[in-house]
PDB file of C-alpha atoms in Angstrom:
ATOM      1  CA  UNK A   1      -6.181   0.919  17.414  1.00  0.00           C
ATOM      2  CA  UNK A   2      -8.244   3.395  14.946  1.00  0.00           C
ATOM      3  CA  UNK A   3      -9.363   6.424  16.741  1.00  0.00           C
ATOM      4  CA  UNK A   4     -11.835   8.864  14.820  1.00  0.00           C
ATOM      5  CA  UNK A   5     -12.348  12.380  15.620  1.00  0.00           C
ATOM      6  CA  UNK A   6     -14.517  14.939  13.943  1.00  0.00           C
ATOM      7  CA  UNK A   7     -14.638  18.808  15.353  1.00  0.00           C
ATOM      8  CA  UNK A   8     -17.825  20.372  15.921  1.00  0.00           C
ATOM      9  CA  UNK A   9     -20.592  18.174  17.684  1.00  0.00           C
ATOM     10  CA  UNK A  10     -19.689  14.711  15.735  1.00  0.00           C
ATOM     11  CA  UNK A  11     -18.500  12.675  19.154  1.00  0.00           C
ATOM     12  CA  UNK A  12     -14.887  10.580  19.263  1.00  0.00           C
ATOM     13  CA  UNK A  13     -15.061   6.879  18.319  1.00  0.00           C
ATOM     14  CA  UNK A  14     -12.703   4.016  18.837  1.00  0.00           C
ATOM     15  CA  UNK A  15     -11.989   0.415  17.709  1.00  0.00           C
ATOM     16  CA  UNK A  16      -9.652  -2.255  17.809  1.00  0.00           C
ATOM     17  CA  UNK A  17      -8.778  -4.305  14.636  1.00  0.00           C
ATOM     18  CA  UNK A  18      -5.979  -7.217  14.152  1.00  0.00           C
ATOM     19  CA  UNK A  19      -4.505  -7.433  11.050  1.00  0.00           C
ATOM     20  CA  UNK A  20      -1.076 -10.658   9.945  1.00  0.00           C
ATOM     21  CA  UNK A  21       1.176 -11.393   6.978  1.00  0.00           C
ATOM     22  CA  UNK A  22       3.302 -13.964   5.473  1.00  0.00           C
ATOM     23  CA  UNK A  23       5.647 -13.728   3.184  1.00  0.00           C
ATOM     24  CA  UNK A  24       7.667 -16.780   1.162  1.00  0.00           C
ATOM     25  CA  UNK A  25      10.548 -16.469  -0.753  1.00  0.00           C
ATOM     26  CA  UNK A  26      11.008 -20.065  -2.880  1.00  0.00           C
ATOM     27  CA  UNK A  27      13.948 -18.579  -4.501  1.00  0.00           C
ATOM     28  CA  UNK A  28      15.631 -15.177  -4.886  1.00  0.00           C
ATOM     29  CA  UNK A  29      13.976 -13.714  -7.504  1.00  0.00           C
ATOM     30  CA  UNK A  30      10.721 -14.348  -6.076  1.00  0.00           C
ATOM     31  CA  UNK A  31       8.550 -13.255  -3.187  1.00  0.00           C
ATOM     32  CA  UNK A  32       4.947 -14.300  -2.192  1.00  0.00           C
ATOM     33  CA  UNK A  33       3.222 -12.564   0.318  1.00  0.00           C
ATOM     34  CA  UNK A  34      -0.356 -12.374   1.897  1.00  0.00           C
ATOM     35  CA  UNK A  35      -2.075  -9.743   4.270  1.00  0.00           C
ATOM     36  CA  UNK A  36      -5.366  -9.881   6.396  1.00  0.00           C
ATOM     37  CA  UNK A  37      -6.638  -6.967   7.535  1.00  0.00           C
ATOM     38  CA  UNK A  38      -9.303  -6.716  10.493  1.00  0.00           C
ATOM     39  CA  UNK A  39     -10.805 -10.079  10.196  1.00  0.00           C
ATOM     40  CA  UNK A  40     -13.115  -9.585  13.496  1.00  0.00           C
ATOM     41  CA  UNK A  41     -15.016  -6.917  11.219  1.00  0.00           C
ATOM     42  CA  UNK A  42     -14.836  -4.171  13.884  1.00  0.00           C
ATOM     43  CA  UNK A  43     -17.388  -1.149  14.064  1.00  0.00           C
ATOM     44  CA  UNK A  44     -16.232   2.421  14.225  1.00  0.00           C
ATOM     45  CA  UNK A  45     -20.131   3.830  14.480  1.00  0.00           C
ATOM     46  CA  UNK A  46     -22.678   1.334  15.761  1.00  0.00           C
ATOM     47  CA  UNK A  47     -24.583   3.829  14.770  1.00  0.00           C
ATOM     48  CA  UNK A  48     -24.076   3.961  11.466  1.00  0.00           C
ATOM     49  CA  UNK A  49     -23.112   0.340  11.439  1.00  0.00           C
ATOM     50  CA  UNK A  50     -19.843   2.014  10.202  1.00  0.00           C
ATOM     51  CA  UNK A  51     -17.352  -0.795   9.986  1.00  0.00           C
ATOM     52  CA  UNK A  52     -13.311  -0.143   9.482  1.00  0.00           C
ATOM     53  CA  UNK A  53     -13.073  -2.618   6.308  1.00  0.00           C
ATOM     54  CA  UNK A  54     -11.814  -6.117   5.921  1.00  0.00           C
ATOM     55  CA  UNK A  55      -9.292  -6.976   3.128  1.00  0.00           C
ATOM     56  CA  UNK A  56      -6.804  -9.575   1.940  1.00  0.00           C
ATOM     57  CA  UNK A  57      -3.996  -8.822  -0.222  1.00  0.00           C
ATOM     58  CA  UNK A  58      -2.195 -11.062  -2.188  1.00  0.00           C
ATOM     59  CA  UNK A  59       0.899 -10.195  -3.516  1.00  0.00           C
ATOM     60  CA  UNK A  60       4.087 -11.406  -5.777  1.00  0.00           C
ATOM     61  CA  UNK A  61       7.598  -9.786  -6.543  1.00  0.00           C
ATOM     62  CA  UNK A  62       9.758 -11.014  -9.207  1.00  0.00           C
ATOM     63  CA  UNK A  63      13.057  -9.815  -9.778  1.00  0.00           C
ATOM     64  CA  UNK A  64      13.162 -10.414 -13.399  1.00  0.00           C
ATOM     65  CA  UNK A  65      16.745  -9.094 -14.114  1.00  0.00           C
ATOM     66  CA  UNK A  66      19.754  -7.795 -12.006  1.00  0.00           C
ATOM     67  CA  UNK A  67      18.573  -3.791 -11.627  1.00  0.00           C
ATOM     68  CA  UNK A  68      14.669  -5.072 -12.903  1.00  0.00           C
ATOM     69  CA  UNK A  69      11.762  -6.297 -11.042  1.00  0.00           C
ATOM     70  CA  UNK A  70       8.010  -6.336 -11.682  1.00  0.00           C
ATOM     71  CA  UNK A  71       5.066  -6.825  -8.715  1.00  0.00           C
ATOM     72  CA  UNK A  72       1.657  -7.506  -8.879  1.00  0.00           C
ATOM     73  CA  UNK A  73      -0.860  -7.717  -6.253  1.00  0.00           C
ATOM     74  CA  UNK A  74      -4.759  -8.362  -5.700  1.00  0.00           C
ATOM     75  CA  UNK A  75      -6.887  -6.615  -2.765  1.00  0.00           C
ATOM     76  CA  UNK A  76     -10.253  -7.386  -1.765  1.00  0.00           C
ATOM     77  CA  UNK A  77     -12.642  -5.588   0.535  1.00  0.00           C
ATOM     78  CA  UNK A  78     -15.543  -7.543   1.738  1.00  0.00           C
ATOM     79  CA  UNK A  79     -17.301  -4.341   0.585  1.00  0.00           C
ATOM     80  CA  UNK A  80     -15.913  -3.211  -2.620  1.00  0.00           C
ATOM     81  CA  UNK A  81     -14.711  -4.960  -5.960  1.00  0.00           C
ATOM     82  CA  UNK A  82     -11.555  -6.740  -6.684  1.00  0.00           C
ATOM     83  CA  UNK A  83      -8.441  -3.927  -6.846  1.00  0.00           C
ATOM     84  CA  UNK A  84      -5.293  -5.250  -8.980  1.00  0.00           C
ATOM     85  CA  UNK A  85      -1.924  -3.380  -8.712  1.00  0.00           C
ATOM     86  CA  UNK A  86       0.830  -3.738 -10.881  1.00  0.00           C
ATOM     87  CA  UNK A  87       4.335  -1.771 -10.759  1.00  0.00           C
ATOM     88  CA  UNK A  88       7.901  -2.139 -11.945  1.00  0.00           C
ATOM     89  CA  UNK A  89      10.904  -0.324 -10.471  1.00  0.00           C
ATOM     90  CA  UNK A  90      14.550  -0.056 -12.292  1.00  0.00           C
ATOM     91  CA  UNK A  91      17.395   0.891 -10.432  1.00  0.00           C
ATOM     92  CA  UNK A  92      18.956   3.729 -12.897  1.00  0.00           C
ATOM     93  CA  UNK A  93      22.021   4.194 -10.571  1.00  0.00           C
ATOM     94  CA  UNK A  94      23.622   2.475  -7.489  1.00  0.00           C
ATOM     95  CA  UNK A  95      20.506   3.295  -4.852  1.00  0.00           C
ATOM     96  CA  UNK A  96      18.412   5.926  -7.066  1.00  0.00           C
ATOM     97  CA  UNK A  97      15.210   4.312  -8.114  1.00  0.00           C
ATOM     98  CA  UNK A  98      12.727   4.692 -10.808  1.00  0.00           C
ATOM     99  CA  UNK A  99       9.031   3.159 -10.329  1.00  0.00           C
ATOM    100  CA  UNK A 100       5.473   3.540 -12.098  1.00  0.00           C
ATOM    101  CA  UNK A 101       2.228   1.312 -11.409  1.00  0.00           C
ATOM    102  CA  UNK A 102      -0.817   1.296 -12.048  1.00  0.00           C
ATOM    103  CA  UNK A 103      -4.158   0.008 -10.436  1.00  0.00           C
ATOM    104  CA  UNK A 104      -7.871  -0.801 -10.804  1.00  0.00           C
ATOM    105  CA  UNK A 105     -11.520   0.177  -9.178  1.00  0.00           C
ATOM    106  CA  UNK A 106     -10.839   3.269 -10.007  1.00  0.00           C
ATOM    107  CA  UNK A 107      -8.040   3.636 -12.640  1.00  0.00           C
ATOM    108  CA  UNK A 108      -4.904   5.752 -11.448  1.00  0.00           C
ATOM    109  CA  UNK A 109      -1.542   5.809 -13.001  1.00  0.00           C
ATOM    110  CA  UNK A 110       1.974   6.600 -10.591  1.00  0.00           C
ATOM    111  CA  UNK A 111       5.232   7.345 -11.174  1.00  0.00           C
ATOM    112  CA  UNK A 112       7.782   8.066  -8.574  1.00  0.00           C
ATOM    113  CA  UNK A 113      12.020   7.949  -7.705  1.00  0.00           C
ATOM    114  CA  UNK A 114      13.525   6.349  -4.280  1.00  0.00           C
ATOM    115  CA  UNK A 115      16.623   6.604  -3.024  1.00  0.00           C
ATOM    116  CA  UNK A 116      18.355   4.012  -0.221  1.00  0.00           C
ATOM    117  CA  UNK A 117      21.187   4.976   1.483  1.00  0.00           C
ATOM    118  CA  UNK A 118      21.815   1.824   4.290  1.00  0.00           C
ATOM    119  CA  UNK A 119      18.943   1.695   6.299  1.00  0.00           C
ATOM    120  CA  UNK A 120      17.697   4.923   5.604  1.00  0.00           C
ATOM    121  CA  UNK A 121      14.972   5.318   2.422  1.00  0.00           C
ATOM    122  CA  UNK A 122      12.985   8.124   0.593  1.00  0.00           C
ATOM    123  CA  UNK A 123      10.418   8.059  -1.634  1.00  0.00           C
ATOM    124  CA  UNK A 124       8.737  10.701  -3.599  1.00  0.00           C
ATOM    125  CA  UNK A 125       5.589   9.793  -6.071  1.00  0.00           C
ATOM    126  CA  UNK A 126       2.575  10.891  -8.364  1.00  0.00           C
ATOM    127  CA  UNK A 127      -0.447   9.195  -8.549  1.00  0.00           C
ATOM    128  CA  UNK A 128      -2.851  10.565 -11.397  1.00  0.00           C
ATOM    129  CA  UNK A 129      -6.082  10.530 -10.020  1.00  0.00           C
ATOM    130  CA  UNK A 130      -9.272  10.828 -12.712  1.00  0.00           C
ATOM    131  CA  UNK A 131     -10.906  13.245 -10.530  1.00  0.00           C
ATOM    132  CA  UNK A 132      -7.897  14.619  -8.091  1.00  0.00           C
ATOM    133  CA  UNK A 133      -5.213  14.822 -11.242  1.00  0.00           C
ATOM    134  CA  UNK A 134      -1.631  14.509  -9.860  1.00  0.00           C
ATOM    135  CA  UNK A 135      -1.206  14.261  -5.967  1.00  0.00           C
ATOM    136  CA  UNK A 136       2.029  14.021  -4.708  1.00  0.00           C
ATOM    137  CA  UNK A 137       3.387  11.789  -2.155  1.00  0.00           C
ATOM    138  CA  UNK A 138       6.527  11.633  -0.248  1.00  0.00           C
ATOM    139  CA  UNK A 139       7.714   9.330   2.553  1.00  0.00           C
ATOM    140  CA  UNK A 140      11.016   8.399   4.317  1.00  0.00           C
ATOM    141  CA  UNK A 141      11.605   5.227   5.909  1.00  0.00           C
ATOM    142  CA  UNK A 142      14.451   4.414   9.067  1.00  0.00           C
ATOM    143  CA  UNK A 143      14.583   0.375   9.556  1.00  0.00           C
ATOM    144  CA  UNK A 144      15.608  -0.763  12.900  1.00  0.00           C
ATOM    145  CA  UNK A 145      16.862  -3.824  14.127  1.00  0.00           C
TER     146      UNK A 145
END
């Protein structure tokens, strides 16, 4: 559910979208995964004809040594060009994390460290941006099962 809200005299708007995965893993090392996202095409503004957009991602992982592994994924939005990704991430300690990527359409550069501690993750990351320069970025994850 995407709900859009603007102050001033811009009114409240609403939509629904679906979005799936799959994921395969043919042997350890490797992952294959693929992501649809709002399929149905749904319309924030009819207005406008202000659509929330439509991708597909297509993704690998391959854990190319023990502490080593190496990603690379392709998005498309109905609306926009092709977007490749590519990172790698080395583990420099038991659960201390180094990763940089990079990506197309436009070109940004990242760079960040995560740290895993059982179920419990952080993450904090640059991206440099051609117009923004360095933005920061910092999450923390809690899985649950």
């Amino acid at each position: 559910y995407h709900h859009n809200y603007i102050m001033g005299e811009y009114e409240k708007r609403s939509a629904l979208t679906v979005e799936g995965g799959i994921q395969y893993k043919p042997d350890e090392k490797l992952t294959i995964g693929a992501h649809l996202s709002n399929p149905t095409r749904a319309v924030i503004s009819p207005f406008e004809n202000d659509t929330i957009p439509t991708y597909f991602n297509l993704g690998i992982d391959y854990k190319a040594f023990d502490k080593f592994s190496v990603a690379l994924q392709l998005n498309k939005d109905l609306d926009h060009k092709l977007r490749i990704f590519g990172g790698m991430e080395y583990e420099l300690m038991e659960n201390l994390y180094i990763r940089t990527g990079i990506n197309t359409n436009p070109f940004l550069s990242t760079f960040g460290l995560g740290y895993k501690l059982g179920k419990l993750s952080a993450d904090i990351a640059f991206t440099n941006h051609p117009i923004l320069g360095f933005t920061p970025h910092f999450s923390f994850q809690a899985i649950i099962r």
